Coordinates of C-alpha atoms in Angstrom, one line a residue:
X72 CA 49.5 112.1 121.3
X73 CA 50.2 111.9 117.6
X74 CA 51.3 115.5 117.4
X75 CA 54.3 115.1 119.7
X76 CA 54.5 115.1 123.5
X77 CA 53.7 117.4 126.4
X78 CA 56.2 117.8 129.3
X79 CA 55.2 116.0 132.5
X80 CA 53.5 118.1 135.1
X81 CA 55.5 118.6 138.4
X82 CA 55.6 115.7 140.8
X83 CA 53.1 117.5 143.1
X84 CA 50.4 117.0 140.5
X85 CA 50.5 113.2 141.1
X86 CA 50.5 113.2 144.9
X87 CA 46.8 113.3 145.7
X88 CA 46.2 110.3 143.4
X89 CA 49.2 108.3 144.6
X90 CA 48.1 108.6 148.3
X91 CA 44.8 106.9 147.7
X92 CA 44.6 103.2 148.5
X93 CA 44.1 101.3 145.2
X94 CA 40.5 100.0 145.2
X95 CA 38.0 99.1 142.6
X96 CA 36.1 102.3 143.1
X97 CA 39.1 104.6 143.2
X98 CA 39.9 106.5 140.0
X99 CA 43.0 105.5 138.2
X100 CA 45.8 107.9 139.2
X101 CA 47.4 107.9 135.7
X102 CA 45.3 106.0 133.1
X103 CA 47.3 105.2 130.0
X104 CA 45.0 104.8 127.0
X105 CA 46.2 102.6 124.2
X106 CA 46.3 105.7 122.0
X107 CA 49.2 107.0 124.0
X108 CA 51.4 104.3 122.6
X109 CA 51.4 101.7 125.4
X110 CA 50.3 98.4 123.9
X111 CA 52.6 96.5 126.3
X112 CA 50.7 96.4 129.6
X113 CA 49.1 93.0 129.4
X114 CA 47.3 91.5 132.3
X115 CA 49.4 88.4 132.2
X116 CA 52.3 90.1 134.0
X117 CA 50.0 90.5 137.1
X118 CA 51.3 91.3 140.5
X119 CA 54.3 88.9 140.1
X120 CA 55.9 91.2 137.6
X121 CA 59.1 92.7 139.1
X122 CA 60.7 95.4 137.0
X123 CA 64.3 94.4 136.6
X124 CA 66.9 97.0 137.6
X125 CA 68.8 96.7 134.3
X126 CA 70.0 99.7 132.4
X127 CA 68.7 100.9 129.0
X128 CA 71.9 99.9 127.2
X129 CA 70.2 97.2 125.2
X130 CA 67.3 99.4 124.2
X131 CA 68.7 100.6 120.9
X132 CA 69.6 97.2 119.7
X133 CA 66.1 95.9 120.4
X134 CA 64.6 98.9 118.8
X135 CA 66.5 98.4 115.6
X136 CA 64.7 95.1 115.0
X137 CA 61.5 95.3 113.1
X138 CA 59.5 93.9 116.0
X139 CA 57.6 96.0 118.5
X140 CA 58.3 96.2 122.2
X141 CA 55.3 94.1 122.9
X142 CA 57.0 91.2 121.1
X143 CA 60.0 91.3 123.4
X144 CA 59.0 90.7 127.1
X145 CA 62.7 90.7 128.0
X146 CA 63.2 94.3 126.8
X147 CA 60.2 95.4 128.9
X148 CA 61.8 95.3 132.3
X149 CA 65.1 96.8 131.3
X150 CA 63.5 99.7 129.4
X151 CA 60.6 100.6 131.6
X152 CA 61.7 100.4 135.2
X153 CA 59.5 103.3 136.2
X154 CA 56.1 101.6 136.1
X155 CA 54.9 99.7 139.2
X156 CA 51.8 97.5 139.4
X157 CA 49.4 98.8 142.0
X158 CA 48.5 96.2 144.6
X159 CA 49.0 92.5 144.2
X160 CA 46.7 92.1 141.2
X161 CA 46.9 93.3 137.6
X162 CA 44.5 96.2 137.9
X163 CA 46.0 97.9 134.9
X164 CA 46.8 100.8 137.3
X165 CA 50.4 102.0 136.7
X166 CA 52.0 104.7 138.8
X167 CA 54.7 106.9 137.3
X168 CA 57.5 106.7 139.9
X169 CA 58.9 110.1 140.8
X170 CA 62.3 108.6 140.4
X171 CA 62.2 109.6 136.8
X172 CA 62.1 113.3 137.8
X173 CA 65.9 113.5 137.8
X174 CA 67.4 116.8 138.6
X175 CA 70.5 117.9 136.9
X176 CA 72.1 118.6 140.2
X177 CA 71.6 115.0 141.3
X178 CA 74.4 114.1 138.9
X179 CA 76.9 116.3 140.6
X180 CA 75.9 119.4 138.7
X181 CA 77.2 118.2 135.3
X182 CA 76.5 115.6 132.6
X183 CA 79.4 114.0 130.9
X184 CA 81.6 116.9 131.0
X185 CA 79.0 119.6 130.3
X186 CA 79.1 122.5 132.7
X187 CA 76.2 123.0 135.1
X188 CA 73.5 125.2 133.5
X189 CA 72.7 128.2 135.7
X190 CA 69.2 128.4 137.1
X191 CA 68.7 131.8 135.6
X192 CA 68.6 130.4 132.1
X193 CA 65.6 128.8 130.4
X194 CA 63.3 127.0 132.8
X195 CA 63.5 123.7 130.9
X196 CA 67.0 123.1 132.2
X197 CA 65.8 122.5 135.8
X198 CA 64.6 118.9 135.5
X199 CA 64.9 116.1 133.0
X200 CA 61.9 113.8 132.9
X201 CA 61.3 110.7 130.9
X202 CA 59.6 111.3 127.6
X203 CA 56.2 109.7 127.4
X204 CA 56.5 109.2 123.7
X205 CA 58.7 106.1 123.5
X206 CA 58.7 106.4 119.7
X207 CA 60.3 109.9 119.8
X208 CA 63.6 110.4 117.9
X209 CA 65.1 111.7 121.1
X210 CA 64.4 108.3 122.8
X211 CA 65.3 106.1 119.8
X212 CA 68.6 107.9 119.2
X213 CA 69.7 107.3 122.8
X214 CA 69.7 111.0 123.6
X215 CA 67.3 110.5 126.6
X216 CA 69.3 107.7 128.1
X217 CA 72.5 109.8 127.8
X218 CA 71.0 112.8 129.5
X219 CA 69.6 110.7 132.3
X220 CA 73.1 109.3 132.9
X221 CA 72.4 105.8 131.7
X222 CA 75.1 105.6 129.0
X223 CA 78.1 103.6 130.1
X224 CA 81.1 102.5 128.0
X225 CA 84.8 102.9 127.6
X226 CA 85.7 105.3 124.9
X227 CA 88.9 104.5 123.1
X228 CA 91.0 107.4 121.8
X229 CA 90.3 106.3 118.2
X230 CA 86.6 106.6 118.8
X231 CA 86.7 110.2 120.1
X232 CA 85.0 112.9 118.0
X233 CA 86.5 116.3 118.8
X234 CA 84.5 119.5 118.6
X235 CA 86.7 122.6 118.3
X236 CA 85.7 126.3 118.7
X237 CA 86.2 128.3 115.5
X238 CA 85.4 131.9 114.7
X239 CA 81.9 130.7 113.4
X240 CA 81.2 128.6 116.5
X241 CA 81.7 124.9 117.4
X242 CA 82.8 122.7 114.5
X243 CA 83.9 119.1 114.1
X244 CA 87.7 118.9 114.0
X245 CA 89.0 118.7 110.5
X246 CA 90.2 115.4 109.0
X247 CA 94.1 115.7 109.1
X248 CA 94.4 113.4 106.1
X249 CA 91.8 114.5 103.6
X250 CA 91.1 112.3 100.5
X251 CA 88.7 111.9 97.6
X252 CA 87.2 108.9 95.9
X253 CA 86.1 108.5 92.3
X254 CA 83.3 106.2 91.1
X255 CA 83.7 105.0 87.5
X256 CA 83.0 102.2 85.0
X257 CA 79.7 100.7 86.1
X258 CA 79.9 97.1 84.8
X259 CA 77.3 94.4 84.6
X260 CA 78.4 91.3 86.5
X261 CA 76.8 87.9 87.3
X262 CA 76.9 85.3 90.0
X263 CA 75.3 81.9 90.7
X264 CA 76.6 80.9 87.2
X265 CA 74.8 83.7 85.5
X266 CA 71.4 83.4 87.2
X267 CA 71.8 86.7 89.0
X268 CA 73.0 90.0 87.4
X269 CA 74.0 93.2 89.1
X270 CA 75.9 96.4 88.4
X271 CA 79.3 96.9 90.2
X272 CA 81.0 100.3 90.4
X273 CA 84.7 100.9 90.5
X274 CA 85.8 103.0 93.4
X275 CA 89.3 104.4 93.6
X276 CA 90.1 106.2 96.9
X277 CA 93.0 108.7 96.6
X278 CA 94.6 107.8 100.0
X279 CA 95.1 104.2 99.0
X280 CA 95.1 104.3 95.2
X281 CA 93.7 100.7 95.2
X282 CA 90.5 100.1 93.2
X283 CA 87.6 98.1 94.7
X284 CA 84.3 97.2 93.3
X285 CA 81.0 97.8 95.2
X286 CA 77.4 97.0 94.4
X287 CA 74.5 99.3 95.3
X288 CA 73.5 96.9 98.2
X289 CA 77.0 97.6 99.7
X290 CA 76.3 101.4 99.6
X291 CA 72.9 100.7 101.1
X292 CA 74.4 98.7 104.0
X293 CA 76.9 101.5 104.7
X294 CA 74.2 104.1 104.7
X295 CA 72.2 102.1 107.2
X296 CA 75.2 101.7 109.6
X297 CA 76.1 105.4 109.4
X298 CA 72.5 106.7 109.9
X299 CA 72.2 104.5 113.0
X300 CA 75.5 105.4 114.5
X301 CA 75.4 109.2 114.0
X302 CA 72.0 110.5 115.2
X303 CA 73.2 114.1 115.2
X304 CA 74.9 114.1 111.7
X305 CA 73.0 114.3 108.5
X306 CA 74.0 111.3 106.3
X307 CA 73.0 112.1 102.7
X308 CA 70.4 109.8 101.2
X309 CA 71.5 107.4 98.4
X310 CA 70.0 107.7 94.9
X311 CA 66.6 105.9 94.9
X312 CA 66.2 102.2 94.2
X313 CA 64.5 101.0 91.0
X314 CA 63.0 97.6 90.4
X315 CA 62.6 97.8 86.6
X316 CA 65.0 99.2 84.0
X317 CA 67.9 98.7 86.3
X318 CA 70.3 97.9 83.5
X319 CA 69.2 100.6 81.1
X320 CA 72.1 102.9 80.2
X321 CA 70.4 106.2 81.2
X322 CA 69.5 104.8 84.6
X323 CA 73.0 103.4 85.3
X324 CA 74.6 106.7 84.2
X325 CA 72.2 108.7 86.5
X326 CA 72.8 106.5 89.5
X327 CA 76.6 106.7 89.0
X328 CA 76.3 110.5 89.1
X329 CA 74.1 110.4 92.2
X330 CA 76.6 108.1 93.9
X331 CA 79.5 110.4 92.9
X332 CA 77.7 113.4 94.6
X333 CA 77.1 111.2 97.6
X334 CA 80.7 110.1 97.8
X335 CA 82.1 113.7 97.4
X336 CA 80.0 114.7 100.4
X337 CA 81.1 111.7 102.5
X338 CA 84.8 112.2 101.8
X339 CA 84.7 115.8 102.7
X340 CA 82.8 115.3 106.0
X341 CA 85.3 115.4 109.0
X342 CA 83.5 112.7 111.0
X343 CA 81.9 110.4 108.4
X344 CA 85.1 110.2 106.3
X345 CA 87.1 108.8 109.2
X346 CA 84.4 106.3 110.4
X347 CA 85.7 102.7 110.6
X348 CA 82.7 101.3 108.6
X349 CA 83.3 103.9 105.8
X350 CA 87.0 103.1 105.6
X351 CA 86.3 99.4 105.5
X352 CA 83.9 100.0 102.6
X353 CA 86.6 101.9 100.7
X354 CA 89.6 99.7 101.4
X355 CA 88.5 96.1 101.8
X356 CA 89.6 94.2 98.7
X357 CA 86.6 93.1 96.5
X358 CA 88.0 89.6 96.2
X359 CA 88.5 88.9 99.9
X360 CA 85.0 87.9 101.0
X361 CA 86.2 86.7 104.4
X362 CA 87.7 90.1 105.3
X363 CA 84.6 91.9 104.1
X364 CA 82.3 89.8 106.4
X365 CA 84.7 90.3 109.4
X366 CA 84.7 94.1 108.9
X367 CA 80.9 94.1 108.4
X368 CA 80.3 92.1 111.6
X369 CA 82.7 94.4 113.5
X370 CA 80.8 97.5 112.3
X371 CA 77.4 95.9 113.2
X372 CA 78.7 95.1 116.7
X373 CA 79.9 98.6 117.4
X374 CA 79.1 99.5 121.0
X375 CA 79.5 103.2 120.5
X376 CA 76.0 103.6 119.1
X377 CA 72.8 105.0 120.7
X378 CA 73.3 106.6 124.1
X379 CA 77.0 105.6 124.0
X380 CA 77.6 107.6 120.9
X381 CA 77.2 110.8 122.9
X382 CA 80.0 109.7 125.2
X383 CA 82.4 109.8 122.2
X384 CA 81.9 113.5 121.6
X385 CA 84.8 115.5 123.2
X386 CA 83.8 119.1 123.8
X387 CA 86.2 122.1 124.3
X388 CA 86.9 123.2 127.8
X389 CA 88.4 126.3 129.4
X390 CA 87.3 130.0 129.2
X391 CA 84.8 130.9 126.5
X392 CA 84.0 127.2 125.8
X393 CA 80.6 127.3 127.6
X394 CA 77.6 128.0 125.4
X395 CA 74.7 130.2 126.4
X396 CA 71.6 128.0 126.4
X397 CA 69.2 130.7 125.2
X398 CA 71.6 131.7 122.4
X399 CA 71.9 128.1 121.3
X400 CA 68.1 127.6 121.4
X401 CA 67.6 130.7 119.3
X402 CA 70.2 129.6 116.7
X403 CA 68.6 126.1 116.5
X404 CA 65.2 127.7 116.1
X405 CA 66.6 129.9 113.3
X406 CA 68.1 126.9 111.6
X407 CA 64.9 125.0 111.9
X408 CA 63.0 127.9 110.2
X409 CA 65.7 128.1 107.4
X410 CA 65.6 124.3 106.7
X411 CA 61.8 124.3 106.5
X412 CA 61.7 127.1 104.0
X413 CA 64.6 125.6 102.0
X414 CA 62.9 122.3 101.9
X415 CA 59.8 123.9 100.4
X416 CA 61.8 126.0 98.0
X417 CA 64.0 123.1 96.9
X418 CA 60.9 120.9 96.3
X419 CA 59.3 123.7 94.2
X420 CA 62.5 124.3 92.2
X421 CA 63.0 120.6 91.6
X422 CA 59.4 120.3 90.3
X423 CA 59.7 123.4 88.1
X424 CA 63.0 122.3 86.6
X425 CA 61.7 118.8 86.1
X426 CA 58.7 120.1 84.2
X427 CA 60.8 122.5 82.2
X428 CA 63.3 119.7 81.2
X429 CA 60.3 117.4 80.2
X430 CA 58.9 120.2 78.0
X431 CA 62.3 120.7 76.3
X432 CA 62.8 117.0 75.6
X433 CA 59.3 116.5 74.3
X434 CA 57.2 119.7 73.7
X435 CA 59.9 122.2 72.4
X436 CA 61.6 119.6 70.2
X437 CA 58.2 118.6 68.7
X438 CA 57.2 122.2 68.0
X439 CA 60.5 123.0 66.2
X440 CA 60.3 119.8 64.3
X441 CA 56.8 120.8 63.2
X442 CA 58.2 124.1 61.8
X443 CA 61.0 122.1 60.1
X444 CA 58.6 119.7 58.6
X445 CA 56.5 122.6 57.1
X446 CA 59.6 124.1 55.5
X447 CA 60.5 120.6 54.2
X448 CA 57.1 120.3 52.5
X449 CA 57.6 123.8 51.0
X450 CA 61.0 122.8 49.6
X451 CA 59.6 119.7 48.1
X452 CA 57.0 121.8 46.3
X453 CA 59.7 124.1 45.0
X454 CA 61.7 121.2 43.7
X455 CA 58.9 120.6 41.2
X456 CA 60.0 123.9 39.6
X457 CA 62.9 122.7 37.4
X458 CA 64.2 126.2 36.4
X459 CA 67.9 126.7 37.0
X460 CA 67.5 130.1 38.6
X461 CA 65.3 128.4 41.4
X462 CA 68.0 125.9 42.6
X463 CA 69.6 128.3 45.1
X464 CA 66.2 129.2 46.7
X465 CA 65.2 125.5 46.8
X466 CA 68.4 124.6 48.7
X467 CA 67.9 127.5 51.1
X468 CA 64.4 126.3 52.0
X469 CA 65.6 122.7 52.5
X470 CA 68.5 124.0 54.7
X471 CA 65.9 126.0 56.8
X472 CA 63.9 122.8 57.4
X473 CA 67.1 121.0 58.6
X474 CA 68.1 124.0 60.8
X475 CA 64.7 123.8 62.7
X476 CA 65.1 120.1 63.1
X477 CA 68.6 120.5 64.6
X478 CA 67.3 123.3 66.9
X479 CA 64.7 120.8 68.2
X480 CA 67.4 118.2 68.9
X481 CA 69.5 120.8 70.7
X482 CA 66.5 121.6 73.0
X483 CA 66.0 117.9 73.7
X484 CA 69.7 117.6 74.6
X485 CA 70.0 120.8 76.7
X486 CA 68.7 119.5 80.1
X487 CA 71.7 117.1 80.2
X488 CA 74.0 120.2 80.0
X489 CA 72.4 122.2 82.9
X490 CA 69.1 121.1 84.5
X491 CA 70.1 117.5 85.2
X492 CA 73.1 118.5 87.3
X493 CA 71.0 121.0 89.3
X494 CA 68.3 118.4 90.0
X495 CA 70.9 115.8 91.1
X496 CA 72.4 118.3 93.5
X497 CA 68.9 119.3 94.7
X498 CA 68.1 115.6 95.3
X499 CA 71.2 115.4 97.6
X500 CA 70.1 118.5 99.5
X501 CA 66.5 117.2 99.8
X502 CA 68.0 114.1 101.5
X503 CA 69.7 116.3 104.0
X504 CA 66.7 118.5 104.6
X505 CA 64.6 115.4 105.3
X506 CA 67.2 114.4 108.0
X507 CA 67.2 117.7 109.8
X508 CA 63.9 117.6 111.7
X509 CA 65.0 114.5 113.6
X510 CA 68.5 115.9 114.3
X511 CA 67.0 119.2 115.6
X512 CA 64.6 117.1 117.8
X513 CA 67.6 115.3 119.4
X514 CA 69.5 118.6 119.7
X515 CA 66.5 120.3 121.5
X516 CA 66.1 117.2 123.8

């Protein structure tokens, strides 16, 4: 259903239907209407269709393409081994095999180093069943495949992401070599003998001191790689694209500021800052096209994505390292309520500040200039009076007119001093807040 998914009923609920011999008159044991998101049950597969026993490892790569599952018959078998055709003909009658009702204890009581959850805790820990919503974030991120024990890969020491217990709870291990990166001097450059223009930004990372030049499209590529690789980390959104006015001074200046906020966050994050793709982005010389492409291909072929990403997380062990499921769920629910409220409040503040800035730039300035203009007319009238003793008064009135004009200009300039910075920061937070529902969904799964 569009609103999410319901957990599967216990296997007993399916038994009566599954014991019936499939016949034309018998009701379908588990009809799957197209609305449930199953466009890929064509009659052409018929009784000869044998579900392959492959793993789900390729699922994420296929998913990342823009095509749907229906376009990829090869992906069908490897990703959906739990549907069996009833009888020797394509009756459209698919049984859900109970094989998907995997108990945690069938994996030896633990999953990838996580201690066995006691039966007394929340009921949801008893079984893990396949999620019927194949478009769910939990499925797309590889979370489901990992929990079902289908992730397999060799994790090199360099790929390990360590979680440490701190007084405030679990945290990512700090980057032992912190650094910063400045973004300066946006310059207009051309290629194809001047046919194509673009803006390049000068980046200077403090840990190398070597400057490199990057275009917005490079930032965009990096963002895509990181968002795909880290399903449980909020990668801040980039400043928005713009088709027209890309080379206007105000737009370039605003984008540079937005990218600087983005870069500050990236460099200070203990995991994102050490990621190979990010380091390649910061350190590969701008002039070495071959090295750039090699690093780009290497990042795109990274095997530690999807379900395998969860294998790279190294959790604390020993006394006090186990977390109480109910306490964790309550904290996650509390955080979910906080992000929802903050999202609404940030949106409202952004709208109000935007409106206020617009009024200062146009309305307030105009009103003060009207007053200034009125005083100017008065001073012009007084100038017609040629008496010497009127000179001082005439100058004072003219000065008042200029003062009101200047106040109008100050109002127009003021948002740059305060509101713009607040709105830029709010935009960064709004990007994070948009990421959190998916991250919380994976966490709950």
